[in-house]
Amino acid sequence: MNRQPISDQTWEGIRKEFTLPALDQVRRRLSELMEDPEPVMQQLVRVFIDDGTFCPGFQFLPGGQLRPPVVELFQRALELQIPHNYFTVWMVTPSRDLAGSRPVDLLKNSRAPLLRALESYRRR
């Protein structure tokens, strides 16, 4: 798998389009929404930038719950040993395997093409 450094511009783009709250902010918000946020915390996609840990906003539904398709894709990414940061970048990058669409834009569609694209990304 190609593991090039991820640019600050990439993180800034994710922050602008989807938000990129700090892990502590997410934990506080989830604590307001549910009695025990720990099960959700364990499923979070996290990105590690410099000394901080952040959570890409594309994984959240408007009410603060996690998007099931992102949880499913991320679980598969972990099985494939794709690091959190690279999974996050894959989600927002146009893919040949998806006819130039970004995975994040296809979350409402069938998961099969997304899972195949993720496996193809892992092989690169």
PDB file of C-alpha atoms in Angstrom:
ATOM      1  CA  MET A   1       0.000   0.000   0.000  1.00  0.00           C
ATOM      2  CA  ASN A   2       1.291   3.421  -0.969  1.00  0.00           C
ATOM      3  CA  ARG A   3       1.824   5.385   2.257  1.00  0.00           C
ATOM      4  CA  GLN A   4       2.781   8.867   1.176  1.00  0.00           C
ATOM      5  CA  PRO A   5       2.673  11.641   3.773  1.00  0.00           C
ATOM      6  CA  ILE A   6      -0.700  13.347   4.027  1.00  0.00           C
ATOM      7  CA  SER A   7      -0.542  17.069   3.428  1.00  0.00           C
ATOM      8  CA  ASP A   8      -1.824  19.780   5.740  1.00  0.00           C
ATOM      9  CA  GLN A   9      -4.003  20.929   2.802  1.00  0.00           C
ATOM     10  CA  THR A  10      -5.755  17.549   2.779  1.00  0.00           C
ATOM     11  CA  TRP A  11      -6.593  17.826   6.482  1.00  0.00           C
ATOM     12  CA  GLU A  12      -7.701  21.435   6.018  1.00  0.00           C
ATOM     13  CA  GLY A  13      -9.998  20.375   3.157  1.00  0.00           C
ATOM     14  CA  ILE A  14     -11.566  17.682   5.348  1.00  0.00           C
ATOM     15  CA  ARG A  15     -11.926  20.187   8.199  1.00  0.00           C
ATOM     16  CA  LYS A  16     -13.685  22.694   5.920  1.00  0.00           C
ATOM     17  CA  GLU A  17     -16.012  20.247   4.159  1.00  0.00           C
ATOM     18  CA  PHE A  18     -16.892  17.821   6.958  1.00  0.00           C
ATOM     19  CA  THR A  19     -15.445  19.251  10.221  1.00  0.00           C
ATOM     20  CA  LEU A  20     -12.619  17.619  12.112  1.00  0.00           C
ATOM     21  CA  PRO A  21     -13.398  17.928  15.818  1.00  0.00           C
ATOM     22  CA  ALA A  22     -10.897  16.882  18.453  1.00  0.00           C
ATOM     23  CA  LEU A  23     -11.487  13.511  20.100  1.00  0.00           C
ATOM     24  CA  ASP A  24     -12.217  15.192  23.460  1.00  0.00           C
ATOM     25  CA  GLN A  25     -14.915  17.358  21.852  1.00  0.00           C
ATOM     26  CA  VAL A  26     -16.532  14.266  20.348  1.00  0.00           C
ATOM     27  CA  ARG A  27     -16.412  12.432  23.691  1.00  0.00           C
ATOM     28  CA  ARG A  28     -18.112  15.404  25.433  1.00  0.00           C
ATOM     29  CA  ARG A  29     -20.800  15.621  22.747  1.00  0.00           C
ATOM     30  CA  LEU A  30     -21.505  11.887  22.838  1.00  0.00           C
ATOM     31  CA  SER A  31     -21.706  12.049  26.656  1.00  0.00           C
ATOM     32  CA  GLU A  32     -24.471  14.635  26.252  1.00  0.00           C
ATOM     33  CA  LEU A  33     -26.353  12.363  23.845  1.00  0.00           C
ATOM     34  CA  MET A  34     -26.038   8.993  25.583  1.00  0.00           C
ATOM     35  CA  GLU A  35     -25.449   7.511  28.982  1.00  0.00           C
ATOM     36  CA  ASP A  36     -22.462   5.392  27.954  1.00  0.00           C
ATOM     37  CA  PRO A  37     -20.578   6.785  24.936  1.00  0.00           C
ATOM     38  CA  GLU A  38     -17.769   4.213  25.189  1.00  0.00           C
ATOM     39  CA  PRO A  39     -19.175   1.660  22.671  1.00  0.00           C
ATOM     40  CA  VAL A  40     -19.496   4.459  20.088  1.00  0.00           C
ATOM     41  CA  MET A  41     -16.065   5.852  20.978  1.00  0.00           C
ATOM     42  CA  GLN A  42     -14.537   2.463  20.174  1.00  0.00           C
ATOM     43  CA  GLN A  43     -15.969   2.548  16.629  1.00  0.00           C
ATOM     44  CA  LEU A  44     -14.761   6.052  15.756  1.00  0.00           C
ATOM     45  CA  VAL A  45     -12.533   6.779  12.814  1.00  0.00           C
ATOM     46  CA  ARG A  46      -9.733   8.869  14.287  1.00  0.00           C
ATOM     47  CA  VAL A  47      -6.992  10.775  12.552  1.00  0.00           C
ATOM     48  CA  PHE A  48      -3.688  11.598  14.118  1.00  0.00           C
ATOM     49  CA  ILE A  49      -2.300  14.973  13.091  1.00  0.00           C
ATOM     50  CA  ASP A  50       0.820  16.236  14.822  1.00  0.00           C
ATOM     51  CA  ASP A  51       0.073  15.676  18.531  1.00  0.00           C
ATOM     52  CA  GLY A  52      -3.719  15.738  18.191  1.00  0.00           C
ATOM     53  CA  THR A  53      -6.416  13.134  17.653  1.00  0.00           C
ATOM     54  CA  PHE A  54      -9.421  14.189  15.578  1.00  0.00           C
ATOM     55  CA  CYS A  55     -12.606  12.604  14.236  1.00  0.00           C
ATOM     56  CA  PRO A  56     -13.687  13.280  10.633  1.00  0.00           C
ATOM     57  CA  GLY A  57     -17.220  14.661  10.564  1.00  0.00           C
ATOM     58  CA  PHE A  58     -18.317  12.500   7.621  1.00  0.00           C
ATOM     59  CA  GLN A  59     -18.818   9.584  10.027  1.00  0.00           C
ATOM     60  CA  PHE A  60     -21.579  11.327  11.998  1.00  0.00           C
ATOM     61  CA  LEU A  61     -25.298  11.599  11.332  1.00  0.00           C
ATOM     62  CA  PRO A  62     -26.888  14.975  12.152  1.00  0.00           C
ATOM     63  CA  GLY A  63     -28.028  13.719  15.590  1.00  0.00           C
ATOM     64  CA  GLY A  64     -24.503  12.675  16.549  1.00  0.00           C
ATOM     65  CA  GLN A  65     -24.857   8.923  15.944  1.00  0.00           C
ATOM     66  CA  LEU A  66     -22.393   7.154  13.664  1.00  0.00           C
ATOM     67  CA  ARG A  67     -23.237   6.503  10.005  1.00  0.00           C
ATOM     68  CA  PRO A  68     -23.604   2.710   9.685  1.00  0.00           C
ATOM     69  CA  PRO A  69     -21.945   2.547   6.238  1.00  0.00           C
ATOM     70  CA  VAL A  70     -18.847   4.356   7.550  1.00  0.00           C
ATOM     71  CA  VAL A  71     -18.686   2.020  10.558  1.00  0.00           C
ATOM     72  CA  GLU A  72     -18.903  -1.000   8.226  1.00  0.00           C
ATOM     73  CA  LEU A  73     -16.258   0.323   5.835  1.00  0.00           C
ATOM     74  CA  PHE A  74     -13.958   1.299   8.673  1.00  0.00           C
ATOM     75  CA  GLN A  75     -14.246  -2.133  10.298  1.00  0.00           C
ATOM     76  CA  ARG A  76     -13.232  -3.656   6.969  1.00  0.00           C
ATOM     77  CA  ALA A  77     -10.357  -1.169   6.643  1.00  0.00           C
ATOM     78  CA  LEU A  78      -9.064  -2.260  10.037  1.00  0.00           C
ATOM     79  CA  GLU A  79      -9.259  -5.921   8.946  1.00  0.00           C
ATOM     80  CA  LEU A  80      -7.249  -4.944   5.863  1.00  0.00           C
ATOM     81  CA  GLN A  81      -4.768  -3.111   8.111  1.00  0.00           C
ATOM     82  CA  ILE A  82      -5.408   0.257   6.507  1.00  0.00           C
ATOM     83  CA  PRO A  83      -4.423   2.950   9.039  1.00  0.00           C
ATOM     84  CA  HIS A  84      -7.067   5.430  10.212  1.00  0.00           C
ATOM     85  CA  ASN A  85      -5.468   8.416   8.472  1.00  0.00           C
ATOM     86  CA  TYR A  86      -5.261   6.638   5.110  1.00  0.00           C
ATOM     87  CA  PHE A  87      -8.821   5.338   5.393  1.00  0.00           C
ATOM     88  CA  THR A  88      -9.977   8.913   5.989  1.00  0.00           C
ATOM     89  CA  VAL A  89      -8.127  10.201   2.932  1.00  0.00           C
ATOM     90  CA  TRP A  90      -9.498   7.303   0.842  1.00  0.00           C
ATOM     91  CA  MET A  91     -13.042   8.298   1.870  1.00  0.00           C
ATOM     92  CA  VAL A  92     -12.670  11.808   0.414  1.00  0.00           C
ATOM     93  CA  THR A  93     -10.574  11.036  -2.672  1.00  0.00           C
ATOM     94  CA  PRO A  94     -12.100  10.346  -6.109  1.00  0.00           C
ATOM     95  CA  SER A  95     -11.586   6.695  -6.975  1.00  0.00           C
ATOM     96  CA  ARG A  96     -11.062   4.995 -10.333  1.00  0.00           C
ATOM     97  CA  ASP A  97     -12.840   1.993  -8.847  1.00  0.00           C
ATOM     98  CA  LEU A  98     -15.924   4.151  -8.265  1.00  0.00           C
ATOM     99  CA  ALA A  99     -15.996   5.858 -11.670  1.00  0.00           C
ATOM    100  CA  GLY A 100     -14.308   8.952 -10.229  1.00  0.00           C
ATOM    101  CA  SER A 101     -16.696   9.350  -7.289  1.00  0.00           C
ATOM    102  CA  ARG A 102     -15.517   9.759  -3.731  1.00  0.00           C
ATOM    103  CA  PRO A 103     -16.526   6.967  -1.335  1.00  0.00           C
ATOM    104  CA  VAL A 104     -18.030   9.551   1.036  1.00  0.00           C
ATOM    105  CA  ASP A 105     -20.453  10.606  -1.717  1.00  0.00           C
ATOM    106  CA  LEU A 106     -21.711   7.041  -2.250  1.00  0.00           C
ATOM    107  CA  LEU A 107     -22.601   6.097   1.336  1.00  0.00           C
ATOM    108  CA  LYS A 108     -26.320   5.868   0.510  1.00  0.00           C
ATOM    109  CA  ASN A 109     -25.648   3.358  -2.293  1.00  0.00           C
ATOM    110  CA  SER A 110     -24.913  -0.360  -2.075  1.00  0.00           C
ATOM    111  CA  ARG A 111     -21.857  -1.072   0.053  1.00  0.00           C
ATOM    112  CA  ALA A 112     -20.522  -3.800  -2.235  1.00  0.00           C
ATOM    113  CA  PRO A 113     -18.775  -1.396  -4.679  1.00  0.00           C
ATOM    114  CA  LEU A 114     -17.340   0.583  -1.756  1.00  0.00           C
ATOM    115  CA  LEU A 115     -15.991  -2.565  -0.112  1.00  0.00           C
ATOM    116  CA  ARG A 116     -14.462  -3.705  -3.430  1.00  0.00           C
ATOM    117  CA  ALA A 117     -12.892  -0.263  -3.928  1.00  0.00           C
ATOM    118  CA  LEU A 118     -11.484  -0.360  -0.399  1.00  0.00           C
ATOM    119  CA  GLU A 119      -9.919  -3.768  -1.040  1.00  0.00           C
ATOM    120  CA  SER A 120      -8.489  -2.506  -4.324  1.00  0.00           C
ATOM    121  CA  TYR A 121      -7.030   0.521  -2.491  1.00  0.00           C
ATOM    122  CA  ARG A 122      -5.392  -1.822   0.021  1.00  0.00           C
ATOM    123  CA  ARG A 123      -3.644  -3.727  -2.762  1.00  0.00           C
ATOM    124  CA  ARG A 124      -2.075  -0.574  -4.207  1.00  0.00           C
TER     125      ARG A 124
END
